[in-house]
C-alpha positions in Angstrom: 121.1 125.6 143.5 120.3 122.0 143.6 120.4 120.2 140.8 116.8 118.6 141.4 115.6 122.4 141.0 117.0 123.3 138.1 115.0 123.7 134.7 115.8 120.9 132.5 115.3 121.2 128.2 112.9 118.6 126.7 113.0 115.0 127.7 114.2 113.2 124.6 112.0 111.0 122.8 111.4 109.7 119.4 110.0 111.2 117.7 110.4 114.0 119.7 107.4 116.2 121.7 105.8 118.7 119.8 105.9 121.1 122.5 107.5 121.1 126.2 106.6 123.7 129.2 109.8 123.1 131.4 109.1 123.2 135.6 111.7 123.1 138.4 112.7 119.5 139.7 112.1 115.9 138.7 109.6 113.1 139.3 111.0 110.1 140.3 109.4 106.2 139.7 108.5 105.2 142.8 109.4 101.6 144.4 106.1 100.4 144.4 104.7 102.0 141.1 101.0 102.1 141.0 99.1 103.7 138.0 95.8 105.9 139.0 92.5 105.5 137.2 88.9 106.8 137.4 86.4 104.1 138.2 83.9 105.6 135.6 86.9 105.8 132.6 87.4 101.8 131.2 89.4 103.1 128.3 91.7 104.8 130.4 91.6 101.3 132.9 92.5 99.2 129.8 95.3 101.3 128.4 96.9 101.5 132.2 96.6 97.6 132.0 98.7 97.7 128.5 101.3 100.2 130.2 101.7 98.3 133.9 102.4 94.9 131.6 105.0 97.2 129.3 106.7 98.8 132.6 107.0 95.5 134.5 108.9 94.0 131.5 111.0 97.0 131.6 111.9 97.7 134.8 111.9 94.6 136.1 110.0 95.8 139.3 105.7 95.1 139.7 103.6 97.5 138.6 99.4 97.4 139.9 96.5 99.2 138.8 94.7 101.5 141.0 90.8 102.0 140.3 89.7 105.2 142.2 92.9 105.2 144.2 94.3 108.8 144.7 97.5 109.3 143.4 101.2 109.9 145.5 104.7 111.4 144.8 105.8 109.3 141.9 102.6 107.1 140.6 101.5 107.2 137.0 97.8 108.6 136.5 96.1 108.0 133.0 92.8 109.5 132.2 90.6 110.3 129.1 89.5 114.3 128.5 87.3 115.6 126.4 88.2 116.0 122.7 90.8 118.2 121.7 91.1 119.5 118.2 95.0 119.8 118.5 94.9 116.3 119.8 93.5 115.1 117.4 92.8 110.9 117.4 96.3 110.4 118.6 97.7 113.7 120.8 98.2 113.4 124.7 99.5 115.6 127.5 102.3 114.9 129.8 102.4 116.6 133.1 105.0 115.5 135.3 104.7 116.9 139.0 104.4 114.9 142.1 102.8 112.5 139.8 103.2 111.8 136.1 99.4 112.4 134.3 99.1 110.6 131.0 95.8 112.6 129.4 94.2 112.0 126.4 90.8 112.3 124.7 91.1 108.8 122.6 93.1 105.3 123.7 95.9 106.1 121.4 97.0 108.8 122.8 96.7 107.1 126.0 98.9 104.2 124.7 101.3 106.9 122.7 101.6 108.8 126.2 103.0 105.5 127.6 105.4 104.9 124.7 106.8 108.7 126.0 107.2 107.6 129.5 108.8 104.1 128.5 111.5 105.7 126.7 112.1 108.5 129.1 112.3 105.5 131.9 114.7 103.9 130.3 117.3 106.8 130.1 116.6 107.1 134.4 114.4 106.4 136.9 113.8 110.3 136.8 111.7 112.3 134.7 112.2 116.2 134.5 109.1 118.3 135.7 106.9 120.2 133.1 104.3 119.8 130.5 104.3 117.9 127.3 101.5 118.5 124.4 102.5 115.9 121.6 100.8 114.8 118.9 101.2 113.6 115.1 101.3 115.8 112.0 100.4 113.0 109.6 97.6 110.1 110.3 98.8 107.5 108.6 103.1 106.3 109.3 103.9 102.8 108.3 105.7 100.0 107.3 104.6 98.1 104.3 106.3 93.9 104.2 106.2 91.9 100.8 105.9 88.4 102.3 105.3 87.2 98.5 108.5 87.3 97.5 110.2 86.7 101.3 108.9 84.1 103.3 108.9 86.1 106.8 107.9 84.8 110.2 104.8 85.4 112.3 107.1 85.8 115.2 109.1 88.1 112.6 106.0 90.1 111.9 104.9 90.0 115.9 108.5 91.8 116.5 108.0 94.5 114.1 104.6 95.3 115.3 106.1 96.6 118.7 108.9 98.1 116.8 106.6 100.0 115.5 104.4 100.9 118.6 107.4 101.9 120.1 107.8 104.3 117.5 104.5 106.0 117.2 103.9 104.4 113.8 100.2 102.8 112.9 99.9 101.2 110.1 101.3 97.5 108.8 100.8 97.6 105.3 101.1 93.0 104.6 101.9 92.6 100.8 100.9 89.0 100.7 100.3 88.1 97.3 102.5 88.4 94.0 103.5 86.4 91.0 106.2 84.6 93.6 104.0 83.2 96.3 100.4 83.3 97.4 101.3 83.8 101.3 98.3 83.4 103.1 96.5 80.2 103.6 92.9 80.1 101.7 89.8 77.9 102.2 88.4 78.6 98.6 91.5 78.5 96.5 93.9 75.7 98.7 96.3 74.9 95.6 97.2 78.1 95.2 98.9 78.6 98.6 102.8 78.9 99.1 104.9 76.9 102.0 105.4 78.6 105.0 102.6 81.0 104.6 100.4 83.1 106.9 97.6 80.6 108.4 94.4 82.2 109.9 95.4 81.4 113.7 99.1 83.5 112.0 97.0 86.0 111.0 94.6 86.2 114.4 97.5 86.5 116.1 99.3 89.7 114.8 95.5 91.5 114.4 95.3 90.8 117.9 98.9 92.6 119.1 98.3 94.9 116.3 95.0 96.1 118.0 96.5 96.0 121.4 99.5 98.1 120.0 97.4 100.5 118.3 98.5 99.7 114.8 96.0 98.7 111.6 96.8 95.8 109.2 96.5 96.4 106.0 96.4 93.3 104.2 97.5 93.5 100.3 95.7 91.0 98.1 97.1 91.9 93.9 94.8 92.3 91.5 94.3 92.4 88.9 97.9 92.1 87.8 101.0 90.3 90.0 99.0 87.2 89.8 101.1 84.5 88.3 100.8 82.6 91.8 97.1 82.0 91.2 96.8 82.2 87.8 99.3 79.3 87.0 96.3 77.8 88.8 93.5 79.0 87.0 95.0 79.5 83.4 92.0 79.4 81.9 91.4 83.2 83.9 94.5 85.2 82.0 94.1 87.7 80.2 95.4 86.4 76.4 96.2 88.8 74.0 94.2 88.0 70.4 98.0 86.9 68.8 98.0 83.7 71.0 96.1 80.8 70.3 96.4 76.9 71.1 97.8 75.6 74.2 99.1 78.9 76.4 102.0 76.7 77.9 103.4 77.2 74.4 103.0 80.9 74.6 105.1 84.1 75.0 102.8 86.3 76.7 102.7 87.6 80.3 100.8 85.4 82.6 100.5 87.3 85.7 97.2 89.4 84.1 93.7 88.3 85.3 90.8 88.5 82.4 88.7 91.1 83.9 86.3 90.9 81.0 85.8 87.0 81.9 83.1 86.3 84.3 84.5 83.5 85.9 87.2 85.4 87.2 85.1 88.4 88.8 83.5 85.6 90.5 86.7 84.4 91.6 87.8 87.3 92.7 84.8 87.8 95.1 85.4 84.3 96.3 89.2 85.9 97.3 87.6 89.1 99.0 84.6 87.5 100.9 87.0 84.7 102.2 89.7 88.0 103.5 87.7 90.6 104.3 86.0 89.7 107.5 89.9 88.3 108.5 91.2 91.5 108.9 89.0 93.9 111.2 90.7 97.4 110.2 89.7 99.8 108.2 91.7 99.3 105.0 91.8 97.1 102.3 94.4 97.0 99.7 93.9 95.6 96.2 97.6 96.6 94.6 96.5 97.0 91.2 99.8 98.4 90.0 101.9 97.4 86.5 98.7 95.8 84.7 98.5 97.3 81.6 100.3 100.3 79.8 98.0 102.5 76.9 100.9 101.0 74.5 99.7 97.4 75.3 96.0 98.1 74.9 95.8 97.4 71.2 97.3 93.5 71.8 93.8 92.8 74.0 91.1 94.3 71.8 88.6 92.3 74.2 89.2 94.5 76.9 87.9 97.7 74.2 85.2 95.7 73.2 84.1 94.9 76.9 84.3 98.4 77.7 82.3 100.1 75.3 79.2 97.1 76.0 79.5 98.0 79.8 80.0 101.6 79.6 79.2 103.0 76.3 80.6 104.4 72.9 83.6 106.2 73.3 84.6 103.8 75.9 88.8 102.7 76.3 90.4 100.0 78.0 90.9 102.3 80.9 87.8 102.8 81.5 87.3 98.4 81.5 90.4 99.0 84.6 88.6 101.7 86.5 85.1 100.2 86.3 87.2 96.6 87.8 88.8 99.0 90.3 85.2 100.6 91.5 83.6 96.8 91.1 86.1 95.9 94.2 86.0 99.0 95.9 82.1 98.7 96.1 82.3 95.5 97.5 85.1 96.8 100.1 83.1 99.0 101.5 80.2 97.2 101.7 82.6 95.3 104.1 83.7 99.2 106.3 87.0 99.5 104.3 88.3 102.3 102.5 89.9 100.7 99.3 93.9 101.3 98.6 95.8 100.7 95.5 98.9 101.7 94.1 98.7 104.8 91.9 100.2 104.1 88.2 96.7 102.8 86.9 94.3 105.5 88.4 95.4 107.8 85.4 94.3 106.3 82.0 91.9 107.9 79.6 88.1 107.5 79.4 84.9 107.9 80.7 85.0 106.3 83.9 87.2 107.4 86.6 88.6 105.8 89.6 86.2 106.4 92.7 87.8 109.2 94.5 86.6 107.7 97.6 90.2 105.4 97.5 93.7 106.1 98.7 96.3 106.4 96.4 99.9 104.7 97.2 101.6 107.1 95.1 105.3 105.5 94.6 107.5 106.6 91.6 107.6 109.5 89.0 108.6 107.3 86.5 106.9 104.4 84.9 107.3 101.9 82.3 104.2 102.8 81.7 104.1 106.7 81.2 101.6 109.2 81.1 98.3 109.0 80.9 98.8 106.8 83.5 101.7 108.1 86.0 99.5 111.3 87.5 101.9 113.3 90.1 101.0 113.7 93.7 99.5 117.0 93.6 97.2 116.1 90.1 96.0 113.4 92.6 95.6 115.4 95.3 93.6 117.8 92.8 91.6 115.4 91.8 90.4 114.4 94.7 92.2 111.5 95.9 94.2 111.0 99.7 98.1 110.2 98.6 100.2 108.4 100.8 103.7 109.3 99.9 105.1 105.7 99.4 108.1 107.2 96.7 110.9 104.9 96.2 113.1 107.8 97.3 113.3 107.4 100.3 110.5 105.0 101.5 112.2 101.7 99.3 114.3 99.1 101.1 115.4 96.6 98.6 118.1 95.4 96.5 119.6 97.7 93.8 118.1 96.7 90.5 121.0 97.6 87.8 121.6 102.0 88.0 118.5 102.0 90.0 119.2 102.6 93.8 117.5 100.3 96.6 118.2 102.2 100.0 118.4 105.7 100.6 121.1 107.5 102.3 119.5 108.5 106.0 121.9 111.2 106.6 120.6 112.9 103.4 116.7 112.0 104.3 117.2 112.7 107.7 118.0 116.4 106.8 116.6 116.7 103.9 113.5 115.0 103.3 109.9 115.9 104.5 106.7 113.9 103.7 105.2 116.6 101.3 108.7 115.8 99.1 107.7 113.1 96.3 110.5 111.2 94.6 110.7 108.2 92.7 113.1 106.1 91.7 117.0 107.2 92.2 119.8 106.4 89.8 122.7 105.8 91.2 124.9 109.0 89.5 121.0 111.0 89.3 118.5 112.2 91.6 115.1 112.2 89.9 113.0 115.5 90.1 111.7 116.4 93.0 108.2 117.0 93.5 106.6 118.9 96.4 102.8 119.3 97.5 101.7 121.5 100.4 102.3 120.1 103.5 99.6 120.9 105.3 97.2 119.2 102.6 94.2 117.4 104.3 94.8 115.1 101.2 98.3 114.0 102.4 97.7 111.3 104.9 101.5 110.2 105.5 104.3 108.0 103.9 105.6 104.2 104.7 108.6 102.7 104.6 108.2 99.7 101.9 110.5 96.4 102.4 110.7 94.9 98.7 112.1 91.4 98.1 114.4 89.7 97.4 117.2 90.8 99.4 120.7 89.7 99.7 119.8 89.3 103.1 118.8 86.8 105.9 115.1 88.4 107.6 117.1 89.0 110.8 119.5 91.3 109.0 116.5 93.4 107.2 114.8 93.8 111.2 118.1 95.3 112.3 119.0 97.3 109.4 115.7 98.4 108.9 115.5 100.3 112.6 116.7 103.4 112.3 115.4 104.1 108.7 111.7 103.2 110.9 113.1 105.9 113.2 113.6 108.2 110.8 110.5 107.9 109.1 109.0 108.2 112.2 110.3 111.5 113.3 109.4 112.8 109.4 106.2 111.9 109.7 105.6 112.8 113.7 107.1 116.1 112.0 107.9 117.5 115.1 111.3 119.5 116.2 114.2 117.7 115.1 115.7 115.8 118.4 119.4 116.5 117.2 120.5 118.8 114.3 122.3 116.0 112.5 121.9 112.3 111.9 125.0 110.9 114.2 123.5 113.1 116.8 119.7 110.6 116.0 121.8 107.6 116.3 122.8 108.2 119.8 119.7 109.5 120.5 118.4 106.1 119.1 120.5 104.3 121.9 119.5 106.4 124.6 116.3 106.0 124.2 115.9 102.1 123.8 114.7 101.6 120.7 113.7 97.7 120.1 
């Protein structure tokens, strides 16, 4: 039999097809490559645009766009379908005959359909015949940056976005503000803002690939805690604790806390959000909110029980002063579209006012300084209401190992044995913390993201190219299709072969 009519297994991709439908032969790129369109579909029109512009840098050889022209042996057709509930937002079909059909009910899975056909094109001009159905198990698959404590690149951050295209993954999670460096240039606060950081045109700029590439920004402003950078500013905005008094240069106290109980910095803090919010077009907004207080600490800042019980009642705690500042921003976020995200160690304290379940939780260690109440575990989120992201430093940190405490997970071992319904938190380096595991097919589990903590012991060049393949392997988890090889050399290769960036 001839080898052009013999059934071939699943094209390789990453992360692999959900499901493949195998035919006799192969399609073959044509000389001339044109790509198909319907004159009445504009989404499908743009997103042939995006893939002729992809191909042509790929193959080196000119690529047009048809509008109403009818297809030959070896053109490209994209078209929108109706919905699809096993598409979902992001699913497309393959079906590679005389011509390759890209089909899909939304523009991502347009754009994700061409992804599929860029990597199979780069293993050979030929593609075996059949029919792929692919789409995502989880929504949300990221990579979160922190540009306070590295100074990264816009032309760094550009790269990564089509890294992450190429992948499948859609979210940028920017952590731009800490007690190191404010990173993003501000209108209302200029003396607060670091060398080298994000200007608007920056930040213009990777929203604009970021849209074209199907990925969401998440920008990451802290608050109310991690803010040193502004608040050795504004000093007259920390929190105190009722031990200090005089001059606070002299004193021994944490300075990175805002005074939430202090008018003047709520209304600084709106001044922060109505400058950002309308910078960022996507649907998320991220206010951190992690390490502020502990329930230990609460006693050294009686203002904050006193505040609470005037705003909220008798009874009231401390907590209840964080939740209420948690809700005061989330109100104003959506006011703005945004679903409000925070980290989840201060969702959990005691009171009478609770976190709006309405935000996403960025759940990302079973251990905390701070302890329980405070530290809830993925599935008490989940039962409470609240969408978890699975952002556990085992395996989702990059960073620097910080004394017993592990910064990089092995990929062989996640690779195998990891899924995004596993939640772990931090790994000592003789110890693997407790596992803890929530249903997988939870509506309440939207994903999991890879997060690049600083500082490294490493240039920014170095982090891109050692964090590929654990992108890749998140990707794959959180694609949470069939396994493209049955151990982690076998992914490596696959890596190669298909032409990762």
């Amino acid at each position: 039999m001839d080898h052009r009519e013999q059934v071939r297994p699943a094209p390789l991709t990453i992360p692999a097809l959900q499901q493949w439908d195998p035919a006799h032969g192969v399609w073959r790129l044509g000389t001339s490559v044109k790509i198909a369109v319907r004159r009445d579909q504009p989404t499908a029109r743009y997103e042939a645009e995006v893939l002729a512009a992809d191909l042509e840098h790929a193959t080196r050889a000119p690529v047009r766009v048809a509008i109403g022209a009818t297809p030959h042996q070896g053109d490209i057709v994209m078209r929108t379908v109706a919905a699809d509930s096993r598409l979902g937002r992001e699913g497309y079909r393959l079906r590679v005959g005389g011509a390759l059909t890209i089909a899909a009910p939304t523009a991502t899975g347009l754009f994700y359909g061409g992804r599929t056909l860029l990597e199979l094109l780069h293993q050979g001009h030929t593609v075996p015949r059949g029919t792929a159905v692919d789409w995502p198990r989880y929504p949300q698959r990221g990579l979160m940056v922190d540009a306070s404590r590295t100074t990264y690149s816009t032309r760094w951050v550009l790269r990564e976005i089509r890294r992450l295209a190429a992948l499948k993954l859609n979210v940028l999670h920017l952590h731009l503000t800490d007690d190191q460096r404010w990173a993003i240039t501000s209108r209302a606060y200029p003396s607060i803002v670091a060398k080298h950081a994000f200007t608007r045109a920056d930040i213009r700029r990777i929203v604009a690939l970021a849209r074209r590439d199907h990925v969401t920004v998440i920008p990451e402003i802290e608050m109310p805690g991690h803010m040193a950078a502004f608040l050795k500013r504004y000093p007259g905005l920390i929190l105190k604790p009722a031990a200090v008094v005089g001059p606070t240069t002299s004193a021994t106290y944490s300075t990175d806390k805002l005074d939430i109980t202090n008018p003047a910095a709520l209304r600084a803090m709106r001044r922060i959000l109505d400058e950002y919010l309308p910078l960022f077009p996507g649907r998320y907004w991220d206010m951190g909110t992690d390490e502020y207080l502990s329930p230990a600490e609460y006693a050294a800042f009686p203002q904050l029980a006193t505040y609470a019980v005037q705003k909220y009642g008798a009874g009231a705690t401390p907590a209840d002063a964080i939740h209420g500042f948690i809700n005061w921003v989330d109100r104003i976020v959506r006011a703005h579209g945004k679903t409000l995200r925070l980290w989840s160690d201060q969702i959990g304290g005691v009171g009478r006012v609770p976190v709006n379940r309405d935000v996403i939780a960025e759940w990302w260690d079973s251990f905390s300084p701070f302890g329980d109440p405070l530290t809830l575990s993925p599935q008490t989120l989940i039962d409470r209401g609240y969408r978890v992201v699975n952002a556990g430093w085992y395996p989702n940190y990059y960073t620097a190992n910080i004394g017993p405490v592990t910064g990089k997970a092995s990929l062989p071992a996640v690779y195998t044995g990891w899924q995004v319904n596993d939640f772990e938190g931090t790994q000592i380096v003789t110890t693997v913390s407790s596992k803890q595991t929530v249903p997988a097919d939870s509506p309440f589990l939207l994903g999991s993201q890879l997060n690049i903590w600083g500082p490294l012991d490493e240039t920014t060049a170095q982090t891109a190219a050692e964090i590929e393949r654990h992108l890749a392997v998140l990707a794959q988890k959180t694609w949470d299709s069939p396994l493209p090889s049955a151990s982690y050399s076998g992914f490596t290769r696959d890596m190669a072969r298909v032409g990762l960036p």
